[in-house]
Short mmCIF file of C-alpha atoms in Angstrom, two decimals:
data_model
loop_
_atom_site.label_atom_id
_atom_site.label_comp_id
_atom_site.label_asym_id
_atom_site.label_seq_id
_atom_site.Cartn_x
_atom_site.Cartn_y
_atom_site.Cartn_z
CA MET A 1 112.84 23.27 95.18
CA LYS A 2 110.69 25.88 96.86
CA LEU A 3 112.38 28.15 99.34
CA ARG A 4 109.76 27.06 101.89
CA GLU A 5 111.42 23.64 102.05
CA MET A 6 114.60 25.09 103.48
CA ALA A 7 113.80 28.45 105.06
CA TYR A 8 111.33 30.52 107.05
CA SER A 9 110.63 34.20 106.95
CA ARG A 10 108.88 37.25 108.37
CA SER A 11 107.83 40.50 106.74
CA GLY A 12 107.31 43.87 108.39
CA ASP A 13 106.44 47.43 107.40
CA LYS A 14 107.76 50.92 107.96
CA GLY A 15 106.02 53.53 105.85
CA ASP A 16 106.09 52.42 102.22
CA VAL A 17 109.01 50.05 102.84
CA SER A 18 108.62 46.33 103.43
CA ASN A 19 111.37 44.18 104.87
CA ILE A 20 111.43 40.42 104.66
CA CYS A 21 113.97 38.42 106.62
CA VAL A 22 114.65 34.82 105.63
CA PHE A 23 116.49 32.18 107.69
CA VAL A 24 117.50 28.62 106.82
CA TYR A 25 116.44 25.81 109.14
CA ASP A 26 119.73 23.99 108.63
CA GLN A 27 122.82 26.15 108.59
CA ALA A 28 124.39 23.82 106.02
CA ASP A 29 121.93 25.38 103.55
CA TYR A 30 123.13 28.91 104.19
CA PRO A 31 125.66 29.04 101.30
CA THR A 32 122.90 27.91 98.95
CA LEU A 33 120.62 30.63 100.25
CA VAL A 34 123.27 33.32 99.81
CA GLU A 35 124.14 32.14 96.32
CA GLN A 36 120.64 31.66 94.96
CA LEU A 37 118.29 34.01 96.78
CA THR A 38 119.66 37.19 95.29
CA ALA A 39 118.01 40.60 95.31
CA ASP A 40 117.35 40.15 91.59
CA VAL A 41 115.55 36.84 92.17
CA VAL A 42 113.32 38.47 94.79
CA ARG A 43 112.70 41.51 92.59
CA GLU A 44 111.66 39.28 89.71
CA HIS A 45 109.34 37.21 91.92
CA PHE A 46 107.57 40.27 93.38
CA GLY A 47 107.29 42.05 90.01
CA ALA A 48 105.09 45.14 90.06
CA LEU A 49 104.33 44.74 93.77
CA VAL A 50 107.63 46.57 94.36
CA GLN A 51 107.96 49.96 92.70
CA GLY A 52 111.38 50.83 94.13
CA THR A 53 114.65 49.04 94.83
CA VAL A 54 115.27 45.67 96.46
CA VAL A 55 118.33 45.70 98.73
CA ARG A 56 119.72 42.57 100.36
CA TYR A 57 121.64 42.45 103.64
CA GLU A 58 123.45 39.28 104.67
CA LEU A 59 123.04 38.08 108.25
CA PRO A 60 125.73 35.40 108.53
CA ASN A 61 125.56 35.43 112.33
CA VAL A 62 122.03 33.99 112.20
CA HIS A 63 122.21 32.30 108.76
CA GLY A 64 119.75 34.69 107.25
CA LEU A 65 119.15 37.38 104.67
CA ASN A 66 117.18 40.59 105.04
CA PHE A 67 115.47 42.08 101.99
CA VAL A 68 114.36 45.69 102.01
CA LEU A 69 111.72 46.47 99.39
CA ASP A 70 111.26 50.16 98.76
CA ARG A 71 107.87 51.54 97.64
CA ALA A 72 106.31 48.13 98.11
CA LEU A 73 103.24 48.92 100.22
CA GLY A 74 101.16 51.15 97.99
CA GLY A 75 102.12 54.24 99.99
CA GLY A 76 102.19 52.58 103.41
CA VAL A 77 99.83 51.02 105.88
CA SER A 78 97.68 54.10 106.46
CA MET A 79 97.70 55.28 102.83
CA THR A 80 97.10 52.18 100.75
CA LEU A 81 93.81 50.63 99.70
CA ARG A 82 95.39 47.18 99.43
CA VAL A 83 93.79 44.24 101.21
CA ASP A 84 96.97 43.59 103.21
CA PRO A 85 98.26 47.08 103.99
CA HIS A 86 101.19 45.86 106.10
CA GLY A 87 102.45 43.35 103.56
CA LYS A 88 102.19 40.67 106.24
CA ALA A 89 101.60 38.10 103.49
CA PHE A 90 104.84 38.96 101.68
CA GLN A 91 106.64 36.52 103.99
CA SER A 92 104.61 33.75 102.36
CA LEU A 93 105.11 34.99 98.79
CA ILE A 94 108.88 34.89 99.16
CA LEU A 95 108.76 31.26 100.33
CA ASP A 96 107.14 30.35 97.00
CA ILE A 97 110.34 31.19 95.14
CA ASP A 98 111.78 28.24 93.23
CA LEU A 99 115.49 28.14 93.94
CA PRO A 100 116.92 27.60 90.47
CA GLY A 101 119.76 25.33 91.50
CA GLY A 102 118.02 23.47 94.30
CA ARG A 103 119.96 22.47 97.36
CA ARG A 104 123.73 22.50 96.87
CA MET B 1 136.52 34.22 145.81
CA LEU B 2 133.09 35.29 144.69
CA GLY B 3 132.56 38.84 143.53
CA ALA B 4 129.37 40.79 143.84
CA PRO B 5 126.57 39.18 141.82
CA THR B 6 126.03 40.71 138.38
CA PRO B 7 122.99 42.96 138.50
CA VAL B 8 120.10 41.55 136.52
CA LEU B 9 116.87 43.31 135.64
CA SER B 10 113.80 41.21 134.90
CA ILE B 11 111.48 43.10 132.58
CA GLY B 12 108.36 41.93 130.82
CA SER B 13 106.19 42.78 127.87
CA GLY B 14 102.65 43.95 128.59
CA SER B 15 101.35 44.91 125.18
CA ALA B 16 102.43 45.01 121.55
CA TYR B 17 99.69 47.13 119.99
CA ALA B 18 96.65 49.23 120.72
CA ASN B 19 94.20 46.38 120.98
CA ASP B 20 96.38 43.62 122.38
CA ARG B 21 95.09 41.05 124.89
CA LEU B 22 95.06 42.03 128.56
CA ALA B 23 95.15 38.53 130.07
CA PRO B 24 98.80 37.74 129.24
CA ALA B 25 99.80 41.13 130.66
CA VAL B 26 97.92 40.36 133.86
CA ALA B 27 99.57 36.94 134.03
CA MET B 28 102.95 38.64 133.68
CA ALA B 29 102.10 41.18 136.36
CA ASP B 30 100.80 38.58 138.80
CA SER B 31 103.69 36.17 138.24
CA GLY B 32 106.06 38.08 140.49
CA ARG B 33 108.67 37.35 137.84
CA VAL B 34 109.32 40.93 136.66
CA SER B 35 109.70 44.28 138.36
CA VAL B 36 109.06 46.44 135.29
CA MET B 37 106.65 46.01 132.40
CA GLY B 38 106.77 47.88 129.10
CA PHE B 39 103.52 48.43 127.21
CA ASP B 40 103.81 49.29 123.52
CA CYS B 41 100.41 50.52 122.43
CA LEU B 42 101.16 52.13 119.10
CA ALA B 43 101.96 51.58 115.46
CA GLU B 44 101.68 53.78 112.40
CA ARG B 45 98.05 52.85 111.79
CA THR B 46 97.00 53.02 115.44
CA MET B 47 98.64 56.42 115.91
CA ALA B 48 96.51 57.67 113.03
CA LEU B 49 93.39 56.18 114.61
CA ALA B 50 94.20 57.87 117.93
CA GLN B 51 94.56 61.21 116.16
CA ILE B 52 91.17 60.68 114.56
CA ARG B 53 89.62 60.06 118.00
CA ARG B 54 91.21 63.23 119.34
CA ARG B 55 89.94 65.25 116.38
CA GLN B 56 86.43 64.03 117.15
CA ASP B 57 86.81 64.67 120.91
CA PRO B 58 89.71 66.83 122.19
CA SER B 59 89.59 65.07 125.57
CA ALA B 60 90.21 61.68 123.91
CA GLY B 61 93.00 60.09 121.86
CA GLN B 62 94.65 58.02 124.60
CA ASP B 63 94.84 54.21 124.66
CA GLU B 64 91.35 52.75 124.97
CA ARG B 65 92.22 49.92 127.36
CA ILE B 66 93.31 51.97 130.38
CA GLY B 67 89.99 51.69 132.18
CA ALA B 68 89.94 47.92 131.89
CA LEU B 69 93.66 47.43 132.52
CA VAL B 70 94.31 49.46 135.68
CA PRO B 71 92.09 47.42 138.04
CA LEU B 72 93.75 44.24 136.74
CA LEU B 73 97.19 45.59 137.64
CA ARG B 74 96.15 46.49 141.18
CA GLY B 75 98.15 43.74 142.87
CA TYR B 76 101.25 44.35 140.78
CA LEU B 77 101.18 48.08 141.40
CA SER B 78 100.52 47.67 145.10
CA ARG B 79 103.68 45.55 145.30
CA GLY B 80 105.66 48.34 143.66
CA GLY B 81 105.78 46.99 140.12
CA LYS B 82 106.58 49.59 137.50
CA VAL B 83 104.77 50.34 134.25
CA VAL B 84 106.14 52.23 131.25
CA GLY B 85 103.88 52.72 128.25
CA ASN B 86 102.95 54.91 125.33
CA PHE B 87 99.34 54.84 126.53
CA GLY B 88 99.20 58.54 125.76
CA ALA B 89 98.98 57.94 122.02
CA ALA B 90 97.61 61.25 120.72
CA ASN B 91 96.88 62.65 124.20
CA PRO B 92 99.31 61.93 127.10
CA ASP B 93 97.46 64.14 129.57
CA ALA B 94 94.22 62.29 128.93
CA ALA B 95 96.07 59.04 129.64
CA TYR B 96 97.31 60.48 132.92
CA GLU B 97 93.82 61.62 133.93
CA GLU B 98 92.35 58.21 133.21
CA PHE B 99 95.14 56.32 134.98
CA ALA B 100 94.83 58.57 138.03
CA ALA B 101 91.04 58.27 138.18
CA ARG B 102 91.14 54.48 137.84
CA LEU B 103 93.90 54.12 140.42
CA ARG B 104 91.91 56.19 142.92
CA LYS B 105 88.83 54.12 142.17
CA VAL B 106 90.64 50.90 143.12
CA GLY B 107 92.04 52.52 146.22
CA LEU B 108 95.62 53.02 145.08
CA LEU B 109 96.54 56.42 146.42
CA GLY B 110 99.94 58.08 146.37
CA VAL B 111 101.04 56.39 143.16
CA ARG B 112 103.56 58.55 141.34
CA ILE B 113 102.88 58.91 137.62
CA GLY B 114 105.29 60.52 135.20
CA VAL B 115 103.81 62.23 132.16
CA ILE B 116 105.94 62.99 129.09
CA ARG B 117 104.83 65.83 126.85
CA GLY B 118 106.31 67.32 123.73
CA ASP B 119 106.17 64.56 121.13
CA ASP B 120 103.47 66.66 119.43
CA VAL B 121 105.58 68.65 116.95
CA HIS B 122 102.82 69.94 114.70
CA ASP B 123 104.00 73.54 115.15
CA LEU B 124 107.63 72.61 114.54
CA VAL B 125 107.07 70.74 111.28
CA THR B 126 104.89 73.61 110.10
CA ARG B 127 107.53 76.20 110.96
CA LEU B 128 110.30 74.15 109.30
CA ASP B 129 108.06 73.29 106.33
CA CYS B 130 109.42 69.76 106.58
CA ALA B 131 109.81 67.59 103.51
CA LEU B 132 107.52 64.56 103.26
CA PRO B 133 109.77 62.29 101.18
CA GLU B 134 107.28 59.45 100.70
CA LEU B 135 104.70 61.88 99.30
CA GLY B 136 107.14 64.05 97.34
CA THR B 137 105.78 67.23 98.89
CA THR B 138 106.13 69.36 102.02
CA VAL B 139 104.10 70.14 105.10
CA GLY B 140 103.46 73.67 103.88
CA ALA B 141 102.17 72.52 100.50
CA LEU B 142 99.52 70.35 102.17
CA GLY B 143 98.32 73.24 104.35
CA ASP B 144 95.41 72.40 106.63
CA ARG B 145 95.35 68.81 105.44
CA ILE B 146 98.17 68.27 107.95
CA VAL B 147 96.30 67.32 111.10
CA SER B 148 99.01 65.96 113.40
CA ALA B 149 102.73 65.40 113.78
CA ASN B 150 104.28 63.23 116.46
CA ALA B 151 108.00 62.72 116.90
CA TYR B 152 109.34 59.33 117.94
CA ILE B 153 110.92 60.14 121.28
CA GLY B 154 113.40 58.11 123.26
CA ALA B 155 114.36 56.84 126.68
CA ALA B 156 115.70 60.06 128.20
CA PRO B 157 112.38 61.47 129.49
CA ILE B 158 111.47 58.01 130.81
CA VAL B 159 114.69 57.95 132.82
CA ASP B 160 113.92 61.47 134.07
CA CYS B 161 110.56 60.29 135.41
CA LEU B 162 112.00 57.12 136.97
CA ARG B 163 114.68 59.20 138.72
CA GLU B 164 111.88 61.15 140.33
CA ASP B 165 110.47 57.86 141.62
CA ALA B 166 107.65 57.58 139.15
CA GLN B 167 106.10 54.12 139.33
CA ILE B 168 104.12 54.62 136.13
CA VAL B 169 105.49 56.49 133.12
CA LEU B 170 103.13 57.58 130.35
CA GLY B 171 103.94 59.25 127.05
CA GLY B 172 102.72 59.69 123.50
CA ARG B 173 104.85 58.51 120.60
CA LEU B 174 107.59 56.99 122.75
CA ALA B 175 109.52 54.72 120.40
CA ASP B 176 108.75 51.05 120.92
CA PRO B 177 112.19 49.86 122.13
CA SER B 178 112.68 53.01 124.22
CA LEU B 179 109.88 51.82 126.53
CA PHE B 180 112.37 49.17 127.64
CA VAL B 181 115.64 51.06 127.12
CA GLY B 182 114.52 53.67 129.67
CA PRO B 183 113.89 51.34 132.58
CA ILE B 184 116.81 49.03 131.71
CA CYS B 185 119.31 51.90 131.70
CA HIS B 186 117.78 53.45 134.81
CA GLU B 187 117.64 50.24 136.85
CA LEU B 188 121.09 49.01 135.79
CA GLY B 189 122.69 52.44 136.06
CA TRP B 190 123.73 52.75 132.44
CA ASP B 191 124.39 56.15 130.89
CA LEU B 192 122.24 57.01 127.89
CA THR B 193 125.35 57.89 125.90
CA ASP B 194 127.02 54.56 126.62
CA TRP B 195 126.21 53.51 123.07
CA ASP B 196 127.04 49.81 123.23
CA ARG B 197 124.96 49.34 126.37
CA VAL B 198 122.12 51.38 124.85
CA GLY B 199 122.44 49.21 121.73
CA HIS B 200 122.14 46.13 123.93
CA ALA B 201 119.11 47.55 125.75
CA THR B 202 117.58 48.44 122.37
CA MET B 203 117.94 44.84 121.23
CA VAL B 204 116.15 43.71 124.39
CA GLY B 205 113.45 46.30 123.76
CA HIS B 206 113.05 45.13 120.18
CA LEU B 207 112.62 41.53 121.37
CA LEU B 208 109.94 42.52 123.90
CA GLU B 209 108.06 45.35 122.18
CA CYS B 210 106.17 43.10 119.79
CA GLY B 211 104.76 40.78 122.45
CA VAL B 212 103.85 37.38 121.06
CA HIS B 213 105.89 38.03 117.94
CA SER B 214 108.71 36.66 120.11
CA THR B 215 106.83 33.66 121.40
CA GLY B 216 105.26 32.07 118.34
CA GLY B 217 102.84 34.68 117.02
CA ASN B 218 102.92 35.39 113.28
CA PHE B 219 105.07 32.29 113.01
CA GLU B 220 103.25 28.98 112.46
CA ASP B 221 103.32 27.46 108.98
CA PRO B 222 102.11 23.87 109.12
CA PRO B 223 103.62 21.40 108.66
CA TYR B 224 106.97 23.17 108.82
CA ARG B 225 106.54 25.27 111.93
CA LEU B 226 104.16 24.64 114.81
CA VAL B 227 104.16 25.82 118.42
CA PRO B 228 102.32 24.37 121.44
CA ASP B 229 99.01 25.94 122.48
CA PRO B 230 98.91 28.80 119.98
CA HIS B 231 95.60 29.93 121.50
CA ASN B 232 97.40 30.82 124.70
CA LEU B 233 100.64 32.52 123.65
CA GLY B 234 102.53 34.08 126.53
CA TYR B 235 104.16 37.50 126.40
CA PRO B 236 107.96 37.49 126.50
CA LEU B 237 110.14 38.57 129.41
CA ALA B 238 113.85 39.15 129.67
CA ASP B 239 116.53 38.81 132.31
CA VAL B 240 118.94 41.56 131.30
CA ASP B 241 122.52 41.89 132.44
CA ASP B 242 125.54 43.79 131.24
CA GLY B 243 126.26 42.28 127.84
CA SER B 244 123.70 39.54 127.52
CA VAL B 245 120.03 38.80 127.92
CA VAL B 246 117.99 35.65 128.42
CA VAL B 247 114.54 35.88 126.85
CA THR B 248 111.83 33.52 128.04
CA LYS B 249 108.11 33.36 128.81
CA LEU B 250 106.03 32.30 131.78
CA PRO B 251 105.67 28.57 132.51
CA GLY B 252 102.28 27.27 131.43
CA THR B 253 101.86 29.70 128.55
CA GLY B 254 101.70 28.57 124.95
CA GLY B 255 104.09 29.23 122.11
CA ALA B 256 107.84 28.94 121.95
CA VAL B 257 110.89 31.01 122.74
CA ASP B 258 113.59 29.34 120.69
CA GLU B 259 116.26 30.13 118.16
CA LEU B 260 113.71 30.37 115.34
CA THR B 261 111.26 32.72 117.05
CA MET B 262 114.10 34.92 118.30
CA LYS B 263 115.63 35.28 114.83
CA THR B 264 112.38 36.28 113.18
CA GLN B 265 111.73 38.92 115.82
CA LEU B 266 115.30 40.24 116.01
CA TYR B 267 115.26 41.33 112.37
CA TYR B 268 111.54 42.20 112.18
CA GLU B 269 111.06 45.68 110.72
CA ILE B 270 114.83 46.25 110.63
CA HIS B 271 116.39 47.51 107.43
CA ASP B 272 120.21 47.78 107.55
CA PRO B 273 121.11 45.49 110.48
CA ALA B 274 124.21 47.59 111.18
CA ARG B 275 122.14 50.77 111.37
CA TYR B 276 118.87 50.32 113.22
CA LEU B 277 117.87 53.89 113.96
CA THR B 278 115.94 54.73 117.10
CA PRO B 279 115.78 58.00 119.05
CA ASP B 280 118.31 56.48 121.49
CA VAL B 281 121.02 54.96 119.35
CA THR B 282 122.22 53.71 115.99
CA ALA B 283 122.02 50.06 116.92
CA ASP B 284 124.13 47.37 115.25
CA PHE B 285 122.73 43.83 115.35
CA THR B 286 125.28 42.32 112.94
CA GLY B 287 127.33 40.75 115.72
CA VAL B 288 124.46 39.24 117.70
CA THR B 289 124.81 35.61 118.68
CA ILE B 290 121.83 33.50 119.65
CA GLU B 291 122.17 30.55 122.00
CA ASP B 292 119.15 28.31 122.54
CA LEU B 293 119.35 27.17 126.16
CA GLY B 294 116.28 24.92 125.83
CA ASP B 295 113.08 25.01 127.85
CA ASN B 296 111.95 28.25 126.17
CA ARG B 297 115.07 30.17 127.14
CA VAL B 298 117.36 31.87 124.63
CA ARG B 299 120.47 33.90 125.39
CA LEU B 300 121.43 36.75 123.07
CA SER B 301 124.52 38.90 123.17
CA GLY B 302 126.70 40.99 120.91
CA ALA B 303 124.47 43.95 120.05
CA ARG B 304 126.43 47.17 119.70
CA GLY B 305 125.61 50.82 119.31
CA ARG B 306 126.84 54.11 117.92
CA GLU B 307 125.71 57.67 118.52
CA TRP B 308 122.00 58.44 118.24
CA PRO B 309 120.70 59.91 114.95
CA SER B 310 120.87 63.67 114.58
CA HIS B 311 117.24 63.80 113.51
CA LEU B 312 114.09 62.35 115.01
CA LYS B 313 111.53 60.66 112.81
CA VAL B 314 108.08 62.23 112.87
CA LEU B 315 104.77 60.68 111.86
CA VAL B 316 102.82 63.36 110.07
CA GLY B 317 99.07 62.81 109.84
CA VAL B 318 97.48 63.86 106.55
CA ASP B 319 93.72 64.19 106.11
CA GLN B 320 92.72 62.10 103.14
CA GLY B 321 88.99 62.31 103.49
CA TRP B 322 87.19 58.98 103.60
CA LYS B 323 87.96 55.37 102.93
CA ALA B 324 85.11 53.17 101.79
CA VAL B 325 85.25 49.40 101.42
CA GLY B 326 82.49 47.16 100.09
CA GLU B 327 82.57 43.41 99.53
CA MET B 328 80.39 40.81 97.77
CA SER B 329 80.94 37.07 97.27
CA TYR B 330 80.46 34.87 94.19
CA GLY B 331 80.79 31.09 94.06
CA GLY B 332 80.61 28.10 91.78
CA PRO B 333 81.36 27.77 88.08
CA GLY B 334 82.37 31.08 86.50
CA CYS B 335 82.49 32.94 89.82
CA ALA B 336 85.57 34.96 88.88
CA ASP B 337 83.99 36.01 85.57
CA ARG B 338 80.85 37.17 87.39
CA ALA B 339 82.93 39.11 89.90
CA ARG B 340 84.82 40.81 87.05
CA ARG B 341 81.48 41.70 85.46
CA ALA B 342 80.44 43.17 88.81
CA GLU B 343 83.66 45.19 88.86
CA GLU B 344 82.74 46.73 85.49
CA ILE B 345 79.35 47.73 86.89
CA VAL B 346 80.66 49.46 90.04
CA ARG B 347 83.39 51.25 88.10
CA ALA B 348 80.85 52.55 85.60
CA ARG B 349 78.47 53.68 88.35
CA LEU B 350 81.22 55.54 90.24
CA ASP B 351 82.44 57.29 87.08
CA ALA B 352 80.00 60.05 87.93
CA PHE B 353 82.23 61.18 90.79
CA GLY B 354 85.17 61.63 88.42
CA SER B 355 88.22 63.26 89.95
CA ASP B 356 86.56 63.41 93.37
CA ILE B 357 87.75 59.83 93.82
CA ASP B 358 91.49 59.98 94.60
CA ASP B 359 92.09 56.25 94.54
CA LEU B 360 89.97 53.24 93.67
CA ARG B 361 90.83 49.59 93.47
CA VAL B 362 88.94 46.38 93.00
CA ASP B 363 90.37 43.08 94.15
CA LEU B 364 89.07 39.56 93.76
CA GLN B 365 89.88 37.88 97.04
CA GLY B 366 90.68 34.26 96.34
CA VAL B 367 92.32 35.14 93.03
CA GLY B 368 94.94 37.88 93.29
CA SER B 369 94.09 40.32 96.07
CA LEU B 370 97.34 39.81 97.96
CA PHE B 371 99.88 39.26 95.21
CA GLY B 372 98.28 40.49 91.96
CA ASP B 373 99.42 38.30 89.09
CA ARG B 374 102.46 36.95 90.92
CA LEU B 375 100.94 33.57 91.75
CA VAL B 376 98.67 31.80 89.30
CA GLY B 377 96.39 29.00 90.46
CA GLY B 378 93.46 27.11 88.96
CA GLU B 379 89.84 28.18 88.73
CA PRO B 380 88.63 29.28 92.20
CA THR B 381 85.47 27.80 93.68
CA GLU B 382 84.53 31.15 95.20
CA VAL B 383 85.77 34.73 95.14
CA ARG B 384 84.97 37.83 97.15
CA LEU B 385 84.92 41.11 95.28
CA ARG B 386 86.35 43.98 97.28
CA LEU B 387 85.94 47.58 96.21
CA ALA B 388 88.04 50.17 98.06
CA VAL B 389 87.82 53.91 97.48
CA ARG B 390 89.56 56.94 98.93
CA THR B 391 87.85 60.25 98.44
CA PRO B 392 87.40 63.65 100.12
CA ASN B 393 83.70 63.41 99.17
CA LEU B 394 81.61 61.61 101.80
CA GLU B 395 78.78 61.19 99.31
CA ALA B 396 81.12 59.34 96.94
CA ALA B 397 82.33 57.11 99.79
CA ARG B 398 78.77 56.19 100.74
CA ALA B 399 77.87 55.64 97.10
CA ALA B 400 80.75 53.17 96.73
CA VAL B 401 79.41 51.03 99.55
CA HIS B 402 75.86 51.34 98.25
CA GLU B 403 76.90 50.27 94.75
CA VAL B 404 78.43 47.09 96.10
CA GLU B 405 75.24 46.37 98.03
CA LEU B 406 73.25 46.93 94.83
CA LEU B 407 75.28 44.13 93.24
CA TYR B 408 72.60 41.89 94.73
CA PHE B 409 70.88 42.92 91.47
CA GLY B 410 74.06 42.53 89.40
CA PRO B 411 75.61 39.31 88.09
CA ALA B 412 73.92 36.13 89.31
CA GLY B 413 74.44 34.82 92.76
CA GLY B 414 76.17 37.72 94.52
CA GLY B 415 75.84 37.20 98.27
CA GLY B 416 76.97 38.54 101.61
CA ALA B 417 77.42 42.26 100.95
CA THR B 418 79.26 44.23 103.61
CA GLY B 419 80.51 47.77 103.65
CA SER B 420 82.12 50.47 105.76
CA VAL B 421 83.06 54.13 105.51
CA VAL B 422 85.77 55.44 107.85
CA PRO B 423 87.88 58.62 108.01
CA ALA B 424 91.10 58.25 106.02
CA LEU B 425 94.03 59.70 107.91
CA GLY B 426 97.34 58.80 106.37
CA VAL B 427 100.59 59.02 108.29
CA THR B 428 103.83 59.72 106.50
CA PRO B 429 107.38 60.23 107.79
CA ALA B 430 109.28 63.49 108.20
CA TYR B 431 112.52 64.25 110.05
CA VAL B 432 113.36 67.08 112.46
CA PRO B 433 116.62 68.05 114.20
CA ARG B 434 116.46 66.35 117.60
CA GLU B 435 117.55 69.41 119.56
CA GLN B 436 114.47 71.28 118.33
CA VAL B 437 112.08 68.82 119.95
CA ARG B 438 111.43 70.15 123.44
CA LEU B 439 110.25 67.48 125.83
CA GLU B 440 108.97 68.06 129.32
CA THR B 441 108.21 65.65 132.11
CA GLU B 442 106.06 66.01 135.17
CA VAL B 443 105.63 63.52 137.99
CA LEU B 444 102.26 63.70 139.71
CA GLU B 445 100.81 61.76 142.60
CA THR B 446 97.35 60.20 142.68
#
């Protein structure tokens, strides 16, 4: 199943770093999110869009995860020639991830 | 037996960026619901744009909405409502002059305005030859290409102005949450080294600084997420007390303040949630609990704080010459192939400028402009070619736009050429020891 079926997200920018936070609609899905939406899964999905590391922080208090993507904005909002300099659309790309095990 | 009522400060958002709507701010001001409003007018890109305006005209570089905004706040200000904002952008004194002139024009005399100076640290970063980690170089190595440097500054100078009875406080690169931390700590009597309380105030500031990002902006995703009246989103406001806050919005405004919108804003542009660095505090949002009270009211509590960072972040402006963008559309069968053919033509034509072009990219919007090869769909029915160039050579920038226009004579059916050439001023972070940033405040009367 697509992540979009179970979770929502928002991406933001600071310099050349993008962060994407992801929250489940139903807290019963949180263990599935933690187990399946790993930093490696996100890194694989974003491919060459991210030139640096992908670090994941768990947010159990709000049933969410925060991903920090280093060197992901082509040098940052004022440097890049990309169409979407802020990476605002990254929040939608992450929701396209197919969770390999589906809902637990 | 009842004790004294817990002090509560009601504070509202008035702006989230340099070109935000005025009407929701006026609605907030006229509602009588808040006694202080924070106006965040800046972001990385808008700070760069303000520096460009100041380079073109040394008397400019302040927020461009002041003239329109001040008359609309007349009633609020005449009732004693307070305003804190980074309207100064690249030029705090120009913001003061414009506020004062507009206040006099609408007959508001004797208004005390605090001006905060000293976020301009161009000399300091030059003297320290600061590292520019995202560029892998230093300030000194870039020489006169460094055109500006503004430190993110905190709540302390805001509190200084409010203590001197300023009703309006204006600064340059005041950090977004600090616009709220200052008045919260001043009005509720909290010390700026009371880290947990400053952490709490910083959470409130973070929830208000982005305006409609807390009320349903940048949020809808049909059919999964919808909010009422998205054309009329209200700005958020907060009732802050010692240890908790209730965030809401004005009755009759669109959008939603609920558990979902609060979560997305709370962790927006946060990296390590235990270490959100601002000039005021190392805030810790890992223990925050969110309680949806219904009716567009959400209570949050549990933010903590530790000592402020030893260094202040600085946005260093780097002259990068010019940025040119040109676009042309193709549609129907084979449109992507024709756009790729067009790409070959513009690349070949711009080869003449060689190493004068620092960066060049071509995207096919409708195919992979946002995500490259990460998502693969079927054959598009239309695509829009976009050429973007960065170059110190104005002639090369103009040529790039012209070449896209000349694609009217390229592959069949190119239509709708547009183009622009603008100054390219990049901003990149640096860090300076906080004690070396000398701030000064002055409270003046109109």
